């Protein structure tokens, strides 16, 4: 699917993507993924009975109930960031909370919470991934010379890709995956060569398990349904037999960067992805942002774009937010920015506009 473009002056010389897409939470939200702010209330409510019934659900909700307070009627809840921040404090300082919550248990609770998030997203998301599906259809139809930087750790984008692309195409996460080495080699010797589509996940992914010993990532199979009742190891709610490193038997940790935790962008794997994203942004013709507003916590992304974007590159923002500050967050990056006040789904529904942006024909309508 992906064919690198060559410059006529320098045959064979790669000149970059036509479009680099940047997906924020608003992109996944279009496919029914719960917003960050809705995830914790869902975990703490009785709406999803498996959470209450499972050991993993009980352990995590008990911990949250003992350490945070909220008001259901006023819809005041601690944010996911606050809960992760509290857990990360003990993990990073190697401290125990009390006799009931020693450090190892805190780590296990963090993994358990990540699993519950994965579960909530998979239950609440539109299984067909309609919006992402039309995105992939448009890319295949008009111009596959694109790359994607996504800040969502859900796997809805990749799931939609596999649904539309059951053929030889595959996702290139731009990182080494310990269990996909062989598969990749097999693919490379196949003819015709499989086409890769680059998906750079700047905040990690729910299906990446990181080993702190051999520093490699294991890609877990796409979970169509997350089983909260899997066999667990004693009181360790996050562990299950398949999440131990096959090389050194260390326990894997899910590689996601919870928002507002900028300290972890120094993570080996994440910095590798961000370097790749910088190269892609620097060499592309235009950058198209979907459902992203540059929140204060993401100062590292502002730095990344500020360093990579040049004057000649066009920036297009697809966002139907009413926020007045959004515009200035983008104008701070570059003056060459156009705002299209549409939701992601409505944008994809406008085939003329999509074609225009993907193929670079005509002038892009500016509205906003
Ligand atoms: Zn390992």
mmCIF file of C-alpha atoms and ligand atoms in Angstrom:
data_model
loop_
_atom_site.group_PDB
_atom_site.id
_atom_site.type_symbol
_atom_site.label_atom_id
_atom_site.label_comp_id
_atom_site.label_asym_id
_atom_site.label_seq_id
_atom_site.Cartn_x
_atom_site.Cartn_y
_atom_site.Cartn_z
ATOM 1 C CA UNK A 1 0.000 0.000 0.000
ATOM 2 C CA UNK A 2 2.767 2.423 0.837
ATOM 3 C CA UNK A 3 5.007 3.556 -2.033
ATOM 4 C CA UNK A 4 7.738 6.055 -1.158
ATOM 5 C CA UNK A 5 7.726 9.034 -3.507
ATOM 6 C CA UNK A 6 10.880 9.892 -5.363
ATOM 7 C CA UNK A 7 12.052 13.282 -6.432
ATOM 8 C CA UNK A 8 12.510 13.756 -10.190
ATOM 9 C CA UNK A 9 15.886 15.415 -9.654
ATOM 10 C CA UNK A 10 17.187 12.680 -7.427
ATOM 11 C CA UNK A 11 15.711 9.403 -8.633
ATOM 12 C CA UNK A 12 15.265 6.992 -5.768
ATOM 13 C CA UNK A 13 15.659 9.727 -3.160
ATOM 14 C CA UNK A 14 12.959 9.611 -0.523
ATOM 15 C CA UNK A 15 11.326 12.975 -0.055
ATOM 16 C CA UNK A 16 8.890 12.260 2.703
ATOM 17 C CA UNK A 17 5.188 11.864 3.239
ATOM 18 C CA UNK A 18 2.497 13.932 1.662
ATOM 19 C CA UNK A 19 0.596 14.034 4.944
ATOM 20 C CA UNK A 20 1.462 13.188 8.538
ATOM 21 C CA UNK A 21 -1.707 12.735 10.603
ATOM 22 C CA UNK A 22 -1.674 13.521 14.305
ATOM 23 C CA UNK A 23 -4.528 11.934 16.231
ATOM 24 C CA UNK A 24 -5.605 13.144 19.657
ATOM 25 C CA UNK A 25 -8.339 11.817 21.940
ATOM 26 C CA UNK A 26 -11.032 13.454 19.772
ATOM 27 C CA UNK A 27 -10.199 11.030 16.940
ATOM 28 C CA UNK A 28 -10.820 7.883 18.999
ATOM 29 C CA UNK A 29 -13.833 9.495 20.665
ATOM 30 C CA UNK A 30 -15.505 9.568 17.258
ATOM 31 C CA UNK A 31 -15.391 5.783 17.291
ATOM 32 C CA UNK A 32 -17.130 5.586 20.629
ATOM 33 C CA UNK A 33 -14.067 5.302 22.830
ATOM 34 C CA UNK A 34 -14.940 6.787 26.211
ATOM 35 C CA UNK A 35 -13.282 10.102 26.942
ATOM 36 C CA UNK A 36 -10.501 10.009 29.493
ATOM 37 C CA UNK A 37 -12.780 11.748 32.018
ATOM 38 C CA UNK A 38 -15.506 9.092 31.673
ATOM 39 C CA UNK A 39 -13.305 6.056 32.236
ATOM 40 C CA UNK A 40 -12.877 6.260 36.006
ATOM 41 C CA UNK A 41 -16.597 6.915 36.715
ATOM 42 C CA UNK A 42 -17.365 3.830 34.588
ATOM 43 C CA UNK A 43 -14.866 1.723 36.520
ATOM 44 C CA UNK A 44 -16.329 2.856 39.860
ATOM 45 C CA UNK A 45 -19.985 2.496 38.821
ATOM 46 C CA UNK A 46 -22.106 -0.644 38.663
ATOM 47 C CA UNK A 47 -22.641 -0.264 34.941
ATOM 48 C CA UNK A 48 -20.118 -2.956 34.019
ATOM 49 C CA UNK A 49 -20.862 -5.869 36.397
ATOM 50 C CA UNK A 50 -17.728 -7.868 35.461
ATOM 51 C CA UNK A 51 -15.612 -5.204 37.137
ATOM 52 C CA UNK A 52 -17.447 -5.692 40.459
ATOM 53 C CA UNK A 53 -17.392 -9.485 40.132
ATOM 54 C CA UNK A 54 -13.751 -9.993 39.153
ATOM 55 C CA UNK A 55 -10.847 -10.114 41.578
ATOM 56 C CA UNK A 56 -8.904 -7.597 39.524
ATOM 57 C CA UNK A 57 -11.862 -5.184 39.528
ATOM 58 C CA UNK A 58 -12.376 -5.551 43.278
ATOM 59 C CA UNK A 59 -8.711 -4.954 44.076
ATOM 60 C CA UNK A 60 -8.460 -1.806 41.960
ATOM 61 C CA UNK A 61 -11.805 -0.266 42.955
ATOM 62 C CA UNK A 62 -11.076 -0.996 46.629
ATOM 63 C CA UNK A 63 -7.755 0.830 46.343
ATOM 64 C CA UNK A 64 -9.385 3.834 44.657
ATOM 65 C CA UNK A 65 -12.203 3.911 47.229
ATOM 66 C CA UNK A 66 -9.706 3.872 50.105
ATOM 67 C CA UNK A 67 -7.534 6.648 48.705
ATOM 68 C CA UNK A 68 -9.857 8.998 46.832
ATOM 69 C CA UNK A 69 -13.257 10.595 47.382
ATOM 70 C CA UNK A 70 -15.931 11.538 44.867
ATOM 71 C CA UNK A 71 -19.545 12.556 44.442
ATOM 72 C CA UNK A 72 -21.619 10.591 41.939
ATOM 73 C CA UNK A 73 -24.497 13.087 41.836
ATOM 74 C CA UNK A 74 -22.272 16.100 41.326
ATOM 75 C CA UNK A 75 -20.183 14.046 38.886
ATOM 76 C CA UNK A 76 -17.015 14.972 40.701
ATOM 77 C CA UNK A 77 -14.416 12.242 40.325
ATOM 78 C CA UNK A 78 -10.666 12.068 40.672
ATOM 79 C CA UNK A 79 -9.094 12.149 37.222
ATOM 80 C CA UNK A 80 -7.272 9.164 35.820
ATOM 81 C CA UNK A 81 -4.151 11.338 35.909
ATOM 82 C CA UNK A 82 -4.542 11.850 39.661
ATOM 83 C CA UNK A 83 -4.866 8.141 40.337
ATOM 84 C CA UNK A 84 -1.928 7.237 38.094
ATOM 85 C CA UNK A 85 0.066 10.080 39.626
ATOM 86 C CA UNK A 86 -0.519 8.680 43.123
ATOM 87 C CA UNK A 87 0.450 5.143 42.064
ATOM 88 C CA UNK A 88 3.495 6.397 40.151
ATOM 89 C CA UNK A 89 4.685 8.341 43.167
ATOM 90 C CA UNK A 90 5.098 5.135 45.210
ATOM 91 C CA UNK A 91 6.525 3.237 42.253
ATOM 92 C CA UNK A 92 9.126 5.865 41.395
ATOM 93 C CA UNK A 93 10.127 6.469 45.035
ATOM 94 C CA UNK A 94 10.092 2.743 45.805
ATOM 95 C CA UNK A 95 7.894 3.511 48.842
ATOM 96 C CA UNK A 96 5.127 1.496 50.469
ATOM 97 C CA UNK A 97 1.779 3.139 51.191
ATOM 98 C CA UNK A 98 1.121 0.989 54.293
ATOM 99 C CA UNK A 99 1.169 -2.648 55.373
ATOM 100 C CA UNK A 100 -1.749 -3.386 53.081
ATOM 101 C CA UNK A 101 -0.189 -1.707 50.070
ATOM 102 C CA UNK A 102 3.522 -2.488 49.764
ATOM 103 C CA UNK A 103 5.312 -1.317 46.646
ATOM 104 C CA UNK A 104 4.860 -4.575 44.716
ATOM 105 C CA UNK A 105 1.116 -4.432 45.297
ATOM 106 C CA UNK A 106 1.006 -0.791 44.150
ATOM 107 C CA UNK A 107 2.711 -1.830 40.904
ATOM 108 C CA UNK A 108 0.217 -4.652 40.478
ATOM 109 C CA UNK A 109 -2.683 -2.257 41.075
ATOM 110 C CA UNK A 110 -1.356 0.054 38.366
ATOM 111 C CA UNK A 111 -1.266 -2.852 35.901
ATOM 112 C CA UNK A 112 -4.750 -3.842 37.073
ATOM 113 C CA UNK A 113 -6.050 -0.321 36.459
ATOM 114 C CA UNK A 114 -4.542 -0.339 32.958
ATOM 115 C CA UNK A 115 -6.286 -3.634 32.281
ATOM 116 C CA UNK A 116 -9.605 -2.187 33.476
ATOM 117 C CA UNK A 117 -9.114 0.823 31.162
ATOM 118 C CA UNK A 118 -8.463 -1.568 28.286
ATOM 119 C CA UNK A 119 -11.620 -3.458 29.259
ATOM 120 C CA UNK A 120 -13.769 -0.294 29.463
ATOM 121 C CA UNK A 121 -12.501 0.940 26.074
ATOM 122 C CA UNK A 122 -13.126 -2.415 24.410
ATOM 123 C CA UNK A 123 -16.646 -2.705 25.859
ATOM 124 C CA UNK A 124 -17.637 0.892 25.190
ATOM 125 C CA UNK A 125 -16.133 1.385 21.745
ATOM 126 C CA UNK A 126 -17.984 0.987 18.541
ATOM 127 C CA UNK A 127 -16.706 -2.423 17.451
ATOM 128 C CA UNK A 128 -16.887 -1.615 13.760
ATOM 129 C CA UNK A 129 -14.683 1.441 14.243
ATOM 130 C CA UNK A 130 -16.695 3.244 11.590
ATOM 131 C CA UNK A 131 -14.784 6.521 11.572
ATOM 132 C CA UNK A 132 -11.330 4.997 11.532
ATOM 133 C CA UNK A 133 -12.575 2.606 8.885
ATOM 134 C CA UNK A 134 -13.601 5.469 6.583
ATOM 135 C CA UNK A 135 -10.253 7.085 7.321
ATOM 136 C CA UNK A 136 -8.383 4.011 6.069
ATOM 137 C CA UNK A 137 -10.680 3.727 3.060
ATOM 138 C CA UNK A 138 -9.915 7.340 2.117
ATOM 139 C CA UNK A 139 -6.170 6.761 2.538
ATOM 140 C CA UNK A 140 -6.280 3.657 0.319
ATOM 141 C CA UNK A 141 -8.421 5.438 -2.255
ATOM 142 C CA UNK A 142 -6.589 8.739 -2.565
ATOM 143 C CA UNK A 143 -3.047 8.558 -1.249
ATOM 144 C CA UNK A 144 -1.331 5.954 0.895
ATOM 145 C CA UNK A 145 1.834 8.043 1.267
ATOM 146 C CA UNK A 146 1.033 9.036 4.838
ATOM 147 C CA UNK A 147 2.276 8.374 8.358
ATOM 148 C CA UNK A 148 0.382 8.632 11.635
ATOM 149 C CA UNK A 149 1.417 9.916 15.037
ATOM 150 C CA UNK A 150 -1.286 9.016 17.526
ATOM 151 C CA UNK A 151 -1.451 10.074 21.146
ATOM 152 C CA UNK A 152 -4.149 7.519 21.933
ATOM 153 C CA UNK A 153 -3.101 4.329 23.627
ATOM 154 C CA UNK A 154 -6.241 2.461 22.572
ATOM 155 C CA UNK A 155 -5.939 0.146 19.554
ATOM 156 C CA UNK A 156 -9.049 1.241 17.620
ATOM 157 C CA UNK A 157 -7.012 2.688 14.749
ATOM 158 C CA UNK A 158 -5.041 -0.524 14.190
ATOM 159 C CA UNK A 159 -8.152 -2.668 14.621
ATOM 160 C CA UNK A 160 -9.888 -0.695 11.871
ATOM 161 C CA UNK A 161 -6.787 -1.090 9.683
ATOM 162 C CA UNK A 162 -6.820 -4.871 10.003
ATOM 163 C CA UNK A 163 -10.522 -4.904 9.193
ATOM 164 C CA UNK A 164 -10.093 -2.979 5.983
ATOM 165 C CA UNK A 165 -6.736 -4.459 5.129
ATOM 166 C CA UNK A 166 -6.844 -8.208 5.585
ATOM 167 C CA UNK A 167 -4.349 -8.556 2.709
ATOM 168 C CA UNK A 168 -0.605 -8.118 2.760
ATOM 169 C CA UNK A 169 -0.510 -4.740 4.549
ATOM 170 C CA UNK A 170 0.841 -4.512 8.075
ATOM 171 C CA UNK A 171 1.266 -1.914 10.773
ATOM 172 C CA UNK A 172 4.787 -0.639 11.378
ATOM 173 C CA UNK A 173 4.961 0.638 14.973
ATOM 174 C CA UNK A 174 8.556 1.836 14.351
ATOM 175 C CA UNK A 175 9.845 -0.167 17.312
ATOM 176 C CA UNK A 176 11.398 -3.586 17.732
ATOM 177 C CA UNK A 177 8.814 -6.166 18.758
ATOM 178 C CA UNK A 178 10.377 -9.259 20.290
ATOM 179 C CA UNK A 179 7.655 -11.642 19.110
ATOM 180 C CA UNK A 180 7.244 -10.247 15.610
ATOM 181 C CA UNK A 181 10.773 -10.556 14.333
ATOM 182 C CA UNK A 182 10.150 -13.857 12.605
ATOM 183 C CA UNK A 183 6.827 -12.762 11.191
ATOM 184 C CA UNK A 184 8.429 -9.670 9.715
ATOM 185 C CA UNK A 185 11.236 -11.639 8.121
ATOM 186 C CA UNK A 186 8.747 -14.059 6.639
ATOM 187 C CA UNK A 187 6.757 -11.111 5.278
ATOM 188 C CA UNK A 188 9.860 -9.532 3.738
ATOM 189 C CA UNK A 189 10.574 -12.612 1.651
ATOM 190 C CA UNK A 190 7.053 -12.766 0.410
ATOM 191 C CA UNK A 191 6.180 -11.495 -3.029
ATOM 192 C CA UNK A 192 4.676 -9.009 -3.613
ATOM 193 C CA UNK A 193 6.266 -7.269 -0.654
ATOM 194 C CA UNK A 194 3.799 -6.396 2.077
ATOM 195 C CA UNK A 195 3.089 -2.723 2.456
ATOM 196 C CA UNK A 196 3.738 -1.082 5.788
ATOM 197 C CA UNK A 197 1.835 1.778 7.284
ATOM 198 C CA UNK A 198 3.652 3.694 9.984
ATOM 199 C CA UNK A 199 1.687 4.207 13.190
ATOM 200 C CA UNK A 200 3.800 6.013 15.773
ATOM 201 C CA UNK A 201 2.162 5.775 19.201
ATOM 202 C CA UNK A 202 3.603 8.617 21.252
ATOM 203 C CA UNK A 203 1.834 7.634 24.457
ATOM 204 C CA UNK A 204 2.401 3.903 24.118
ATOM 205 C CA UNK A 205 -0.225 1.266 23.494
ATOM 206 C CA UNK A 206 -2.452 -0.988 25.548
ATOM 207 C CA UNK A 207 -1.191 -3.993 23.565
ATOM 208 C CA UNK A 208 2.513 -3.325 24.217
ATOM 209 C CA UNK A 209 4.127 -5.140 27.125
ATOM 210 C CA UNK A 210 7.548 -3.884 28.152
ATOM 211 C CA UNK A 211 10.235 -5.986 29.820
ATOM 212 C CA UNK A 212 12.424 -3.997 32.206
ATOM 213 C CA UNK A 213 15.124 -6.646 31.993
ATOM 214 C CA UNK A 214 15.794 -7.140 28.272
ATOM 215 C CA UNK A 215 14.152 -3.786 27.422
ATOM 216 C CA UNK A 216 12.052 -5.207 24.623
ATOM 217 C CA UNK A 217 8.397 -4.902 23.751
ATOM 218 C CA UNK A 218 6.038 -7.819 23.294
ATOM 219 C CA UNK A 219 2.978 -7.231 21.148
ATOM 220 C CA UNK A 220 -0.024 -8.980 22.659
ATOM 221 C CA UNK A 221 -2.604 -10.346 20.253
ATOM 222 C CA UNK A 222 -5.486 -8.033 19.587
ATOM 223 C CA UNK A 223 -7.889 -8.678 22.419
ATOM 224 C CA UNK A 224 -11.369 -8.583 21.009
ATOM 225 C CA UNK A 225 -12.623 -9.129 24.525
ATOM 226 C CA UNK A 226 -10.615 -8.492 27.655
ATOM 227 C CA UNK A 227 -11.105 -11.285 30.135
ATOM 228 C CA UNK A 228 -11.152 -9.938 33.680
ATOM 229 C CA UNK A 229 -11.471 -13.462 35.083
ATOM 230 C CA UNK A 230 -8.180 -14.804 33.758
ATOM 231 C CA UNK A 231 -6.056 -16.873 36.113
ATOM 232 C CA UNK A 232 -3.945 -14.613 38.288
ATOM 233 C CA UNK A 233 -0.875 -15.160 40.284
ATOM 234 C CA UNK A 234 -1.910 -14.894 43.943
ATOM 235 C CA UNK A 235 -2.888 -11.371 44.898
ATOM 236 C CA UNK A 236 -1.189 -9.920 41.857
ATOM 237 C CA UNK A 237 -4.149 -8.527 39.931
ATOM 238 C CA UNK A 238 -2.208 -7.408 36.878
ATOM 239 C CA UNK A 239 -0.351 -10.577 36.136
ATOM 240 C CA UNK A 240 -1.293 -13.545 34.074
ATOM 241 C CA UNK A 241 0.784 -16.388 32.741
ATOM 242 C CA UNK A 242 1.177 -14.967 29.244
ATOM 243 C CA UNK A 243 2.687 -11.685 30.436
ATOM 244 C CA UNK A 244 6.062 -12.961 31.553
ATOM 245 C CA UNK A 245 9.076 -12.350 29.337
ATOM 246 C CA UNK A 246 9.968 -15.523 27.391
ATOM 247 C CA UNK A 247 13.669 -14.594 27.554
ATOM 248 C CA UNK A 248 14.248 -13.711 31.216
ATOM 249 C CA UNK A 249 10.905 -14.518 32.905
ATOM 250 C CA UNK A 250 10.561 -10.922 34.153
ATOM 251 C CA UNK A 251 7.083 -9.570 34.540
ATOM 252 C CA UNK A 252 5.914 -7.351 31.707
ATOM 253 C CA UNK A 253 4.492 -3.896 32.263
ATOM 254 C CA UNK A 254 1.976 -2.342 29.874
ATOM 255 C CA UNK A 255 3.703 0.459 28.021
ATOM 256 C CA UNK A 256 1.393 3.446 28.212
ATOM 257 C CA UNK A 257 2.140 6.986 29.303
ATOM 258 C CA UNK A 258 -0.785 8.226 31.377
ATOM 259 C CA UNK A 259 -1.407 11.903 30.562
ATOM 260 C CA UNK A 260 0.386 14.624 32.579
ATOM 261 C CA UNK A 261 3.264 12.323 33.379
ATOM 262 C CA UNK A 262 5.900 13.893 31.277
ATOM 263 C CA UNK A 263 8.758 12.329 33.179
ATOM 264 C CA UNK A 264 8.275 9.040 31.353
ATOM 265 C CA UNK A 265 8.825 10.415 27.866
ATOM 266 C CA UNK A 266 12.453 9.562 28.520
ATOM 267 C CA UNK A 267 11.372 5.936 28.224
ATOM 268 C CA UNK A 268 13.664 4.198 25.737
ATOM 269 C CA UNK A 269 10.839 3.034 23.488
ATOM 270 C CA UNK A 270 8.843 6.278 23.621
ATOM 271 C CA UNK A 271 11.847 8.458 22.802
ATOM 272 C CA UNK A 272 12.604 6.191 19.845
ATOM 273 C CA UNK A 273 9.053 6.728 18.578
ATOM 274 C CA UNK A 274 9.217 10.479 19.121
ATOM 275 C CA UNK A 275 12.521 10.704 17.222
ATOM 276 C CA UNK A 276 10.938 8.846 14.334
ATOM 277 C CA UNK A 277 7.945 11.197 14.493
ATOM 278 C CA UNK A 278 10.284 14.190 14.333
ATOM 279 C CA UNK A 279 11.929 12.836 11.188
ATOM 280 C CA UNK A 280 8.552 12.201 9.577
ATOM 281 C CA UNK A 281 7.243 15.648 10.465
ATOM 282 C CA UNK A 282 10.364 17.391 9.257
ATOM 283 C CA UNK A 283 10.238 15.743 5.836
ATOM 284 C CA UNK A 284 6.496 15.836 5.140
ATOM 285 C CA UNK A 285 4.495 18.329 3.109
ATOM 286 C CA UNK A 286 1.662 18.864 5.546
ATOM 287 C CA UNK A 287 0.608 17.918 9.032
ATOM 288 C CA UNK A 288 -3.038 17.296 9.779
ATOM 289 C CA UNK A 289 -4.211 17.337 13.398
ATOM 290 C CA UNK A 290 -7.430 15.575 14.367
ATOM 291 C CA UNK A 291 -9.115 15.985 17.755
ATOM 292 C CA UNK A 292 -6.060 17.354 19.482
ATOM 293 C CA UNK A 293 -5.810 20.575 21.449
ATOM 294 C CA UNK A 294 -2.248 20.672 22.847
ATOM 295 C CA UNK A 295 -3.162 20.356 26.537
ATOM 296 C CA UNK A 296 -0.685 21.890 28.991
ATOM 297 C CA UNK A 297 0.417 18.421 30.088
ATOM 298 C CA UNK A 298 1.686 17.725 26.568
ATOM 299 C CA UNK A 299 4.420 20.340 26.570
ATOM 300 C CA UNK A 300 6.733 17.689 25.083
ATOM 301 C CA UNK A 301 4.586 17.583 21.953
ATOM 302 C CA UNK A 302 4.641 21.323 21.614
ATOM 303 C CA UNK A 303 8.438 21.125 21.798
ATOM 304 C CA UNK A 304 8.502 18.331 19.237
ATOM 305 C CA UNK A 305 6.430 20.251 16.677
ATOM 306 C CA UNK A 306 8.143 23.537 17.367
ATOM 307 C CA UNK A 307 11.482 21.880 16.613
ATOM 308 C CA UNK A 308 10.311 19.980 13.549
ATOM 309 C CA UNK A 309 7.932 22.243 11.624
ATOM 310 C CA UNK A 310 9.291 24.628 9.049
ATOM 311 C CA UNK A 311 7.672 27.670 7.436
ATOM 312 C CA UNK A 312 6.853 25.974 4.148
ATOM 313 C CA UNK A 313 4.879 23.185 5.750
ATOM 314 C CA UNK A 314 1.149 23.467 5.920
ATOM 315 C CA UNK A 315 -0.682 22.662 9.139
ATOM 316 C CA UNK A 316 -4.372 21.741 9.003
ATOM 317 C CA UNK A 317 -6.500 21.373 12.116
ATOM 318 C CA UNK A 318 -9.718 19.332 12.055
ATOM 319 C CA UNK A 319 -11.583 20.145 15.245
ATOM 320 C CA UNK A 320 -15.121 21.172 16.059
ATOM 321 C CA UNK A 321 -14.388 22.290 19.596
ATOM 322 C CA UNK A 322 -15.880 25.520 20.908
ATOM 323 C CA UNK A 323 -12.644 26.276 22.750
ATOM 324 C CA UNK A 324 -11.261 29.705 21.926
ATOM 325 C CA UNK A 325 -7.724 28.910 23.019
ATOM 326 C CA UNK A 326 -7.288 26.035 20.549
ATOM 327 C CA UNK A 327 -6.590 28.436 17.697
ATOM 328 C CA UNK A 328 -3.775 30.133 19.601
ATOM 329 C CA UNK A 329 -2.187 26.852 20.630
ATOM 330 C CA UNK A 330 -1.710 26.150 16.914
ATOM 331 C CA UNK A 331 -0.793 29.688 15.911
ATOM 332 C CA UNK A 332 1.994 29.444 18.470
ATOM 333 C CA UNK A 333 3.456 26.643 16.353
ATOM 334 C CA UNK A 334 3.230 28.217 12.921
ATOM 335 C CA UNK A 335 1.399 30.963 11.075
ATOM 336 C CA UNK A 336 0.771 28.576 8.157
ATOM 337 C CA UNK A 337 -2.256 26.937 9.765
ATOM 338 C CA UNK A 338 -5.775 26.341 8.513
ATOM 339 C CA UNK A 339 -8.720 25.450 10.700
ATOM 340 C CA UNK A 340 -11.529 23.229 9.505
ATOM 341 C CA UNK A 341 -14.368 23.327 11.983
ATOM 342 C CA UNK A 342 -15.689 19.805 11.478
ATOM 343 C CA UNK A 343 -15.785 16.630 13.502
ATOM 344 C CA UNK A 344 -13.542 13.833 12.238
ATOM 345 C CA UNK A 345 -16.564 11.886 10.969
ATOM 346 C CA UNK A 346 -18.004 14.925 9.143
ATOM 347 C CA UNK A 347 -14.620 15.687 7.625
ATOM 348 C CA UNK A 348 -14.338 12.129 6.286
ATOM 349 C CA UNK A 349 -17.862 12.425 4.943
ATOM 350 C CA UNK A 350 -16.761 15.330 2.742
ATOM 351 C CA UNK A 351 -15.001 13.338 0.016
ATOM 352 C CA UNK A 352 -14.003 16.399 -2.046
ATOM 353 C CA UNK A 353 -12.244 17.975 0.909
ATOM 354 C CA UNK A 354 -10.584 14.709 1.946
ATOM 355 C CA UNK A 355 -9.332 14.127 -1.589
ATOM 356 C CA UNK A 356 -8.088 17.693 -1.831
ATOM 357 C CA UNK A 357 -6.100 17.382 1.384
ATOM 358 C CA UNK A 358 -4.706 13.919 0.678
ATOM 359 C CA UNK A 359 -3.718 14.556 -2.921
ATOM 360 C CA UNK A 360 -2.767 18.217 -2.575
ATOM 361 C CA UNK A 361 -4.959 19.362 -5.470
ATOM 362 C CA UNK A 362 -6.658 22.752 -5.324
ATOM 363 C CA UNK A 363 -6.566 25.046 -2.328
ATOM 364 C CA UNK A 364 -7.814 23.929 1.017
ATOM 365 C CA UNK A 365 -10.902 25.644 2.232
ATOM 366 C CA UNK A 366 -10.285 27.536 5.400
ATOM 367 C CA UNK A 367 -13.085 28.054 7.796
ATOM 368 C CA UNK A 368 -12.596 29.247 11.308
HETATM 369 ZN ZN1 LIG B 1 12.857 -9.688 28.971
#
